[in-house]
Amino acid sequence: MGFEILLSVLLIASYHLQHGDSREILSIKDFLSDSETTNIDHSRAFQDAWRALCRGRGRGRGAASLVIHAKETYTLLPQFFEGPCVSRYIHIQIDGTIEAPRLVKDWGVQRNGCWLCFERVSGLVLNGSGVLNAHGESWWSSVELYSRPEAVRFSGCQNIFYNGLTQINSPKNHISISNCANSTLSNLHLIAPSGSPNTDGIDISLSYNIQILSSSIKTGDDCIGIGGNSYNINITYVTCGPGHGISIGSLGKGGATENVENVNVRHCTFTKTQNGARIKTWPGGRGLVKNILFEDITLINVRSPIIIDQHYCNGGQCKQPGVGTAVKVNGVTYKYFKGTSLPDVAAIKLDCDRNTGCDNIYMEHINIASSWRRTPLASYCRFAHLISRFVSIRINCANSYYVNPQDPSLAPFAISPMPYAEPPALPAQSPAPIDHEIQNFY
């Protein structure tokens, strides 16, 4: 964690060192007319401020910064903040509150599919201690999923640094990163009720060199979802829960070809999530999931800690567009998992395609205990080439559903309330790990 915090500090410090005290500090109040000071919609002022930043206001004295001060509250309709910009560095600091309209009818015509939309912007530093409240609660029960907007979207952006803000109650996913590169999101707090539908924390697609660091995500769907054609993704010190865990996919829907490579998920904690580390692909898809690492993962009453599902259908019946095709899963490593799992479903599930299979699945030091004292944990595995060492749940890949006959350890251990503290070790009563198994059943 120390390295990630240091990196965040260095990124902010490097911005200030480049521009120093010569930065021009702008306020939204500089752009409000007398009639707008009492308006409930401050969109025009924010667009004027964006144009000033993007066109390089203050270039002679150093780059400008827009600051929304603490105790300031502004309401915005859906906005596009577009580049490319003249200024190489754009700084927006939000210490106050920015709100969306509270009622769906007040949002106006939805053309963007997002509330705060950044497009083709490079060198944006968006930081602060403030709040972005999208008021999604008015959308969840009244508008179907595909008509609901995302809260914050970065599209076609590079060198974005997004740090420190709290986002509340998105109508759909809180943050979308699409077709972006070389960007860091850190120290974010994303919050929505556990029952809020499809309120993913962060969704990544068509992007590379993305870092998500030291953040807390408590939503109603995937904490982080990694979509197709993304690679070099680093997720470190993220606390997740409630929610559906950290997912690669879903991939290959409708026979699509999609690839995800080089993903590292390390030092993360899942609390009462529906899933933990999940890979999900649709039948009939094509492409590749390769070089994936889940390491040092803490589980607290997680329903399904480890899942590879090549028969994912989003809860419905699959209609396969192709025969005998699936997104290939090759080279997935799970190391140093510890914690508790609810035993009503398989704690470890490797459900791979009969023809494609899953290759080079490696598990080491997986120490998961049942949350229920007298109910053992189970595993399910088919068509996977598995290499395991020191795994507390026996995994039988001979197309069968295997229940660990050993008594489970005592249910949930105590964990430090500090959000990014090093997770504690399990009690000594945990079931003895099973040493070294190599299984290959196709």
Coordinates of C-alpha atoms in Angstrom, one line a residue:
M1 CA 0.0 0.0 0.0
G2 CA 2.8 2.4 0.8
F3 CA 4.0 2.4 -2.8
E4 CA 0.5 3.2 -4.1
I5 CA 0.0 6.1 -1.7
L6 CA 3.5 7.4 -2.6
L7 CA 2.6 7.2 -6.2
S8 CA -0.5 9.3 -5.7
V9 CA 1.4 11.9 -3.8
L10 CA 4.1 12.1 -6.4
L11 CA 1.5 12.5 -9.2
I12 CA -0.1 15.4 -7.5
A13 CA 3.2 16.9 -6.5
S14 CA 4.6 16.6 -10.0
Y15 CA 1.6 18.6 -11.3
H16 CA 2.2 21.4 -8.8
L17 CA 6.0 21.4 -9.4
Q18 CA 5.4 21.9 -13.1
H19 CA 3.1 24.8 -12.5
G20 CA 4.0 26.0 -9.1
D21 CA 2.4 29.1 -7.4
S22 CA 1.9 30.7 -10.9
R23 CA -1.3 28.8 -11.5
E24 CA -4.3 30.9 -11.9
I25 CA -7.0 29.7 -9.5
L26 CA -10.5 29.9 -11.0
S27 CA -13.8 29.6 -9.2
I28 CA -17.2 28.7 -10.6
K29 CA -18.4 32.0 -9.1
D30 CA -16.2 33.7 -11.7
F31 CA -18.5 32.3 -14.4
L32 CA -21.9 32.8 -12.8
S33 CA -24.0 35.7 -14.0
D34 CA -26.2 37.6 -11.4
S35 CA -29.3 35.7 -12.7
E36 CA -27.5 32.3 -12.4
T37 CA -26.5 32.7 -8.8
T38 CA -29.9 31.6 -7.7
N39 CA -30.5 29.0 -10.5
I40 CA -30.8 25.3 -9.7
D41 CA -28.9 24.5 -12.9
H42 CA -25.3 25.7 -13.1
S43 CA -24.4 23.9 -16.3
R44 CA -23.6 27.0 -18.3
A45 CA -21.1 28.3 -15.8
F46 CA -19.3 24.9 -15.8
Q47 CA -19.1 24.9 -19.6
D48 CA -17.6 28.4 -19.6
A49 CA -15.1 27.3 -16.9
W50 CA -14.2 24.2 -19.0
R51 CA -13.6 26.3 -22.1
A52 CA -11.3 28.5 -20.1
L53 CA -9.3 25.6 -18.8
C54 CA -9.2 23.7 -22.1
R55 CA -8.2 26.8 -24.2
G56 CA -5.2 27.3 -21.9
R57 CA -6.3 30.3 -19.8
G58 CA -3.3 31.5 -17.8
R59 CA -0.7 29.9 -20.1
G60 CA 1.5 32.9 -19.7
R61 CA 1.6 32.5 -15.9
G62 CA 1.2 28.7 -15.7
A63 CA -1.8 26.4 -16.1
A64 CA -5.1 27.3 -14.5
S65 CA -6.9 25.3 -11.8
L66 CA -10.7 25.3 -11.3
V67 CA -11.5 24.9 -7.6
I68 CA -15.0 24.0 -6.2
H69 CA -14.6 24.9 -2.5
A70 CA -15.9 23.1 0.5
K71 CA -19.5 24.0 1.3
E72 CA -20.2 25.0 -2.3
T73 CA -23.0 23.0 -3.9
Y74 CA -23.8 23.1 -7.6
T75 CA -26.4 21.2 -9.8
L76 CA -25.6 20.1 -13.3
L77 CA -27.6 18.6 -16.1
P78 CA -25.7 16.0 -18.2
Q79 CA -22.5 17.6 -19.5
F80 CA -19.8 16.9 -22.1
F81 CA -16.3 18.2 -21.3
E82 CA -14.6 17.7 -24.6
G83 CA -11.0 17.9 -25.9
P84 CA -8.5 17.9 -27.4
C85 CA -7.4 20.9 -25.4
V86 CA -4.8 23.5 -26.0
S87 CA -3.6 23.2 -22.4
R88 CA -1.5 20.1 -21.7
Y89 CA -2.5 20.0 -18.1
I90 CA -6.0 20.6 -16.7
H91 CA -6.7 20.7 -13.0
I92 CA -10.1 20.5 -11.4
Q93 CA -10.3 20.3 -7.6
I94 CA -13.7 19.5 -6.1
D95 CA -14.0 19.9 -2.4
G96 CA -17.7 20.8 -2.4
T97 CA -20.7 18.9 -3.8
I98 CA -21.9 18.5 -7.4
E99 CA -25.4 17.1 -7.8
A100 CA -27.5 15.8 -10.7
P101 CA -31.2 16.6 -10.8
R102 CA -33.0 14.7 -8.1
L103 CA -35.9 13.5 -10.5
V104 CA -35.6 11.7 -13.8
K105 CA -37.9 14.2 -15.5
D106 CA -35.5 17.0 -14.7
W107 CA -32.5 15.5 -16.5
G108 CA -33.8 16.6 -19.9
V109 CA -33.3 14.6 -23.1
Q110 CA -30.6 11.9 -22.6
R111 CA -28.2 11.9 -25.6
N112 CA -24.9 11.2 -23.8
G113 CA -25.6 8.1 -21.8
C114 CA -23.6 9.7 -19.0
W115 CA -23.9 12.6 -16.5
L116 CA -20.3 14.0 -16.4
C117 CA -18.7 12.9 -19.7
F118 CA -15.0 13.6 -20.5
E119 CA -14.1 12.9 -24.1
R120 CA -10.7 13.0 -25.9
V121 CA -9.0 14.8 -22.9
S122 CA -5.3 14.3 -22.1
G123 CA -3.5 15.4 -18.9
L124 CA -6.6 15.9 -16.6
V125 CA -6.0 16.0 -12.9
L126 CA -9.4 15.6 -11.2
N127 CA -9.1 15.5 -7.4
G128 CA -10.4 16.7 -4.1
S129 CA -12.4 15.6 -1.1
G130 CA -15.8 16.4 -2.4
V131 CA -18.9 14.5 -3.5
L132 CA -20.5 13.7 -6.8
N133 CA -24.1 12.8 -6.1
A134 CA -25.9 11.4 -9.3
H135 CA -29.2 10.8 -7.5
G136 CA -29.7 7.4 -9.2
E137 CA -32.3 6.4 -6.7
S138 CA -35.0 8.0 -8.9
W139 CA -33.9 5.9 -11.8
W140 CA -33.5 2.4 -10.4
S141 CA -37.2 1.4 -10.2
S142 CA -38.6 3.6 -13.0
V143 CA -36.2 3.3 -16.0
E144 CA -34.9 0.2 -17.6
L145 CA -31.2 -0.5 -17.5
Y146 CA -30.1 0.4 -21.0
S147 CA -31.8 3.8 -20.8
R148 CA -30.0 4.8 -17.5
P149 CA -26.9 7.0 -17.7
E150 CA -23.5 6.4 -16.2
A151 CA -22.3 8.9 -13.6
V152 CA -18.8 9.6 -14.8
R153 CA -17.3 8.6 -18.2
F154 CA -13.8 8.9 -19.5
S155 CA -13.8 8.1 -23.3
G156 CA -10.8 8.4 -25.6
C157 CA -8.7 10.0 -22.8
Q158 CA -5.1 9.6 -21.8
N159 CA -3.0 10.5 -18.7
I160 CA -6.0 11.0 -16.4
F161 CA -5.4 11.2 -12.7
Y162 CA -8.7 10.9 -10.7
N163 CA -8.2 11.0 -6.9
G164 CA -10.0 11.4 -3.6
L165 CA -13.6 12.0 -4.5
T166 CA -16.7 10.3 -3.3
Q167 CA -19.4 9.2 -5.8
I168 CA -22.9 8.4 -4.5
N169 CA -25.9 6.6 -6.1
S170 CA -25.2 6.4 -9.8
P171 CA -28.2 5.5 -12.1
K172 CA -26.0 2.8 -13.6
N173 CA -22.2 2.3 -13.3
H174 CA -20.4 5.0 -11.3
I175 CA -17.3 5.2 -13.5
S176 CA -16.8 4.1 -17.1
I177 CA -13.3 4.0 -18.7
S178 CA -13.5 3.3 -22.4
N179 CA -10.8 3.6 -25.0
C180 CA -8.4 5.2 -22.5
A181 CA -4.7 4.8 -21.7
N182 CA -2.1 5.5 -19.0
S183 CA -4.5 6.6 -16.3
T184 CA -4.7 6.2 -12.5
L185 CA -7.8 6.2 -10.2
S186 CA -7.0 6.3 -6.5
N187 CA -8.5 6.9 -3.1
L188 CA -12.0 6.9 -4.5
H189 CA -15.1 6.0 -2.5
L190 CA -18.0 4.7 -4.6
I191 CA -21.3 4.1 -2.7
A192 CA -24.7 2.8 -3.6
P193 CA -27.2 0.4 -1.7
S194 CA -26.6 -3.3 -2.1
G195 CA -29.9 -3.7 -3.8
S196 CA -29.4 -0.9 -6.4
P197 CA -29.4 -2.6 -9.8
N198 CA -26.4 -2.6 -12.1
T199 CA -24.6 0.1 -10.2
D200 CA -21.1 -1.2 -11.0
G201 CA -18.2 0.7 -9.4
I202 CA -15.7 1.0 -12.2
D203 CA -16.1 -0.5 -15.7
I204 CA -13.1 -0.7 -18.0
S205 CA -13.1 -1.6 -21.7
L206 CA -10.9 -1.1 -24.8
S207 CA -8.2 0.4 -22.5
Y208 CA -4.7 -0.3 -21.4
N209 CA -2.2 0.8 -18.6
I210 CA -5.0 1.5 -16.1
Q211 CA -4.3 1.6 -12.4
I212 CA -7.0 1.5 -9.6
L213 CA -5.5 2.0 -6.2
S214 CA -6.5 2.3 -2.5
S215 CA -10.2 2.7 -3.1
S216 CA -13.4 1.6 -1.4
I217 CA -16.3 0.4 -3.6
K218 CA -19.7 -0.5 -2.0
T219 CA -22.3 -0.9 -4.7
G220 CA -25.1 -3.1 -6.1
D221 CA -23.1 -4.9 -8.8
D222 CA -19.5 -5.5 -9.9
C223 CA -17.0 -3.5 -7.8
I224 CA -14.8 -3.5 -10.9
G225 CA -15.6 -5.0 -14.3
I226 CA -12.9 -5.5 -17.0
G227 CA -14.4 -5.7 -20.4
G228 CA -13.1 -6.7 -23.8
N229 CA -9.8 -5.7 -25.4
S230 CA -8.2 -4.3 -22.2
Y231 CA -4.8 -5.1 -21.0
N232 CA -2.2 -4.1 -18.4
I233 CA -4.7 -3.4 -15.7
N234 CA -3.5 -3.1 -12.1
I235 CA -5.9 -3.2 -9.1
T236 CA -4.3 -2.8 -5.7
Y237 CA -5.7 -2.3 -2.2
V238 CA -9.3 -2.1 -3.1
T239 CA -12.0 -2.9 -0.6
C240 CA -15.1 -4.3 -2.2
G241 CA -18.5 -5.0 -0.6
P242 CA -21.4 -5.1 -0.9
G243 CA -21.4 -5.9 -4.5
H244 CA -20.6 -8.7 -7.0
G245 CA -16.8 -8.7 -6.7
I246 CA -14.1 -8.0 -9.2
S247 CA -14.9 -9.5 -12.6
I248 CA -13.2 -10.1 -15.9
G249 CA -16.0 -10.0 -18.4
S250 CA -18.5 -10.8 -19.4
L251 CA -16.8 -11.5 -22.7
G252 CA -17.9 -13.0 -26.0
K253 CA -21.6 -12.1 -26.0
G254 CA -23.2 -12.7 -29.3
G255 CA -20.2 -14.5 -30.7
A256 CA -17.9 -11.5 -30.2
T257 CA -14.1 -11.8 -30.2
E258 CA -12.7 -10.2 -27.1
N259 CA -9.3 -10.3 -25.3
V260 CA -8.2 -9.4 -21.8
E261 CA -4.5 -9.8 -20.9
N262 CA -2.1 -8.9 -18.1
V263 CA -4.4 -8.1 -15.1
N264 CA -3.1 -8.0 -11.6
V265 CA -5.5 -7.9 -8.6
R266 CA -3.5 -7.7 -5.4
H267 CA -4.1 -6.9 -1.7
C268 CA -7.9 -6.6 -2.0
T269 CA -10.6 -7.3 0.5
F270 CA -14.1 -8.6 -0.3
T271 CA -16.8 -8.3 2.4
K272 CA -20.2 -10.0 2.0
T273 CA -19.9 -9.9 -1.8
Q274 CA -21.8 -12.2 -4.1
N275 CA -18.5 -13.2 -5.8
G276 CA -14.8 -12.6 -5.2
A277 CA -12.4 -13.1 -8.1
R278 CA -14.6 -13.9 -11.2
I279 CA -14.0 -14.6 -14.9
K280 CA -17.2 -14.9 -17.0
T281 CA -17.6 -15.6 -20.7
W282 CA -20.6 -16.3 -22.9
P283 CA -20.9 -19.6 -24.8
G284 CA -20.1 -19.1 -28.5
G285 CA -17.6 -16.3 -28.0
R286 CA -14.1 -16.1 -29.2
G287 CA -10.9 -14.5 -27.9
L288 CA -8.5 -14.9 -25.0
V289 CA -8.2 -14.3 -21.3
K290 CA -4.5 -14.6 -20.4
N291 CA -2.0 -13.8 -17.7
I292 CA -4.3 -13.0 -14.8
L293 CA -3.2 -12.8 -11.2
F294 CA -5.3 -12.6 -8.0
E295 CA -3.0 -12.4 -5.0
D296 CA -3.3 -11.6 -1.3
I297 CA -7.1 -11.6 -1.2
T298 CA -9.0 -11.4 2.1
L299 CA -12.6 -12.8 2.1
I300 CA -15.3 -12.1 4.7
N301 CA -18.5 -14.1 4.2
V302 CA -18.1 -14.1 0.5
R303 CA -20.6 -16.3 -1.4
S304 CA -18.4 -17.5 -4.3
P305 CA -14.8 -16.6 -3.8
I306 CA -13.3 -18.1 -7.0
I307 CA -15.2 -18.5 -10.2
I308 CA -14.3 -19.2 -13.9
D309 CA -17.6 -19.5 -15.7
Q310 CA -17.5 -20.2 -19.5
H311 CA -21.2 -20.8 -19.5
Y312 CA -22.3 -17.3 -18.3
C313 CA -25.7 -16.2 -19.5
N314 CA -26.5 -13.4 -17.1
G315 CA -29.1 -15.6 -15.3
G316 CA -30.9 -16.7 -18.4
Q317 CA -30.9 -19.4 -21.0
C318 CA -27.9 -19.2 -23.5
K319 CA -28.5 -19.1 -27.2
Q320 CA -25.2 -20.2 -28.7
P321 CA -24.3 -18.4 -31.9
G322 CA -21.5 -20.9 -32.6
V323 CA -20.9 -24.6 -31.9
G324 CA -17.9 -25.5 -29.8
T325 CA -16.5 -22.1 -29.4
A326 CA -15.6 -20.1 -26.2
V327 CA -13.3 -17.4 -25.1
K328 CA -10.1 -19.2 -24.2
V329 CA -8.9 -18.9 -20.6
N330 CA -5.2 -19.6 -20.2
G331 CA -2.8 -18.7 -17.4
V332 CA -4.8 -17.6 -14.3
T333 CA -3.1 -17.6 -10.9
Y334 CA -4.8 -17.5 -7.5
K335 CA -2.3 -17.0 -4.6
Y336 CA -2.7 -16.4 -0.9
F337 CA -6.5 -16.2 -0.4
K338 CA -7.7 -16.3 3.2
G339 CA -11.0 -15.8 4.8
T340 CA -14.6 -17.2 5.0
S341 CA -17.2 -18.2 2.5
L342 CA -20.9 -19.0 2.6
P343 CA -21.3 -22.7 1.9
D344 CA -24.6 -22.6 0.0
V345 CA -22.8 -22.7 -3.4
A346 CA -19.3 -23.9 -4.4
A347 CA -16.6 -21.8 -3.0
I348 CA -14.3 -22.7 -5.9
K349 CA -16.1 -23.1 -9.3
L350 CA -14.2 -23.9 -12.5
D351 CA -16.9 -24.4 -15.1
C352 CA -15.0 -24.5 -18.4
D353 CA -16.1 -25.3 -21.9
R354 CA -15.9 -28.9 -23.0
N355 CA -14.1 -28.1 -26.3
T356 CA -12.0 -25.1 -25.4
G357 CA -11.2 -25.9 -21.7
C358 CA -9.3 -23.7 -19.3
D359 CA -5.5 -24.1 -19.3
N360 CA -2.8 -23.4 -16.8
I361 CA -5.0 -22.6 -13.8
Y362 CA -2.7 -22.3 -10.8
M363 CA -3.8 -22.1 -7.1
E364 CA -1.4 -21.8 -4.2
H365 CA -2.1 -21.1 -0.5
I366 CA -5.9 -20.9 -0.7
N367 CA -7.1 -21.0 2.8
I368 CA -10.9 -20.5 2.9
A369 CA -13.1 -21.6 5.8
S370 CA -16.9 -22.0 6.0
S371 CA -18.9 -19.2 7.6
W372 CA -21.2 -21.8 9.0
R373 CA -19.7 -24.0 11.7
R374 CA -21.1 -27.4 10.7
T375 CA -21.5 -26.9 6.9
P376 CA -18.4 -27.7 4.8
L377 CA -17.4 -25.9 1.7
A378 CA -17.6 -27.4 -1.7
S379 CA -15.9 -27.1 -5.1
Y380 CA -16.9 -27.7 -8.7
C381 CA -14.6 -28.3 -11.6
R382 CA -14.8 -29.5 -15.1
F383 CA -12.6 -29.3 -18.2
A384 CA -9.9 -27.4 -16.4
H385 CA -6.1 -28.0 -16.3
L386 CA -5.5 -27.2 -12.6
I387 CA -2.3 -27.1 -10.7
S388 CA -2.9 -26.6 -6.9
R389 CA -0.7 -26.5 -3.9
F390 CA -1.8 -25.9 -0.3
V391 CA -5.5 -25.5 -1.0
S392 CA -7.9 -26.0 1.9
I393 CA -10.8 -27.3 -0.2
R394 CA -10.3 -30.5 -2.2
I395 CA -10.9 -29.9 -5.9
N396 CA -11.8 -32.9 -8.1
C397 CA -11.7 -32.0 -11.8
A398 CA -13.3 -35.3 -13.0
N399 CA -16.5 -33.6 -13.9
S400 CA -18.0 -34.0 -10.4
Y401 CA -19.1 -31.9 -7.5
Y402 CA -16.9 -32.6 -4.5
V403 CA -17.6 -31.7 -0.9
N404 CA -14.7 -31.4 1.5
P405 CA -15.2 -34.1 4.2
Q406 CA -13.1 -32.2 6.7
D407 CA -14.8 -30.2 9.5
P408 CA -14.7 -26.5 8.6
S409 CA -12.9 -24.0 10.8
L410 CA -14.7 -21.6 13.0
A411 CA -16.7 -18.9 11.3
P412 CA -15.8 -15.3 10.6
F413 CA -12.6 -14.0 12.0
A414 CA -12.2 -10.4 13.1
I415 CA -10.6 -7.9 10.7
S416 CA -9.2 -4.5 11.3
P417 CA -11.7 -1.7 10.6
M418 CA -9.0 0.3 8.9
P419 CA -10.0 0.1 5.2
Y420 CA -6.5 -0.5 3.8
A421 CA -4.8 -2.2 6.6
E422 CA -2.9 -5.5 6.0
P423 CA -5.5 -8.3 6.5
P424 CA -5.0 -10.5 9.5
A425 CA -4.2 -14.2 9.3
L426 CA -6.8 -16.9 9.7
P427 CA -7.2 -18.7 13.1
A428 CA -5.1 -21.8 13.6
Q429 CA -8.3 -24.0 13.5
S430 CA -8.5 -23.7 9.7
P431 CA -8.6 -26.9 7.8
A432 CA -5.3 -28.3 6.8
P433 CA -4.4 -27.4 3.2
I434 CA -4.1 -30.1 0.6
D435 CA -0.6 -30.2 -0.8
H436 CA 0.2 -30.2 -4.5
E437 CA -2.2 -31.6 -7.0
I438 CA -2.1 -31.5 -10.8
Q439 CA -5.3 -32.3 -12.5
N440 CA -6.0 -32.3 -16.2
F441 CA -9.5 -33.5 -17.3
Y442 CA -10.6 -32.8 -20.8

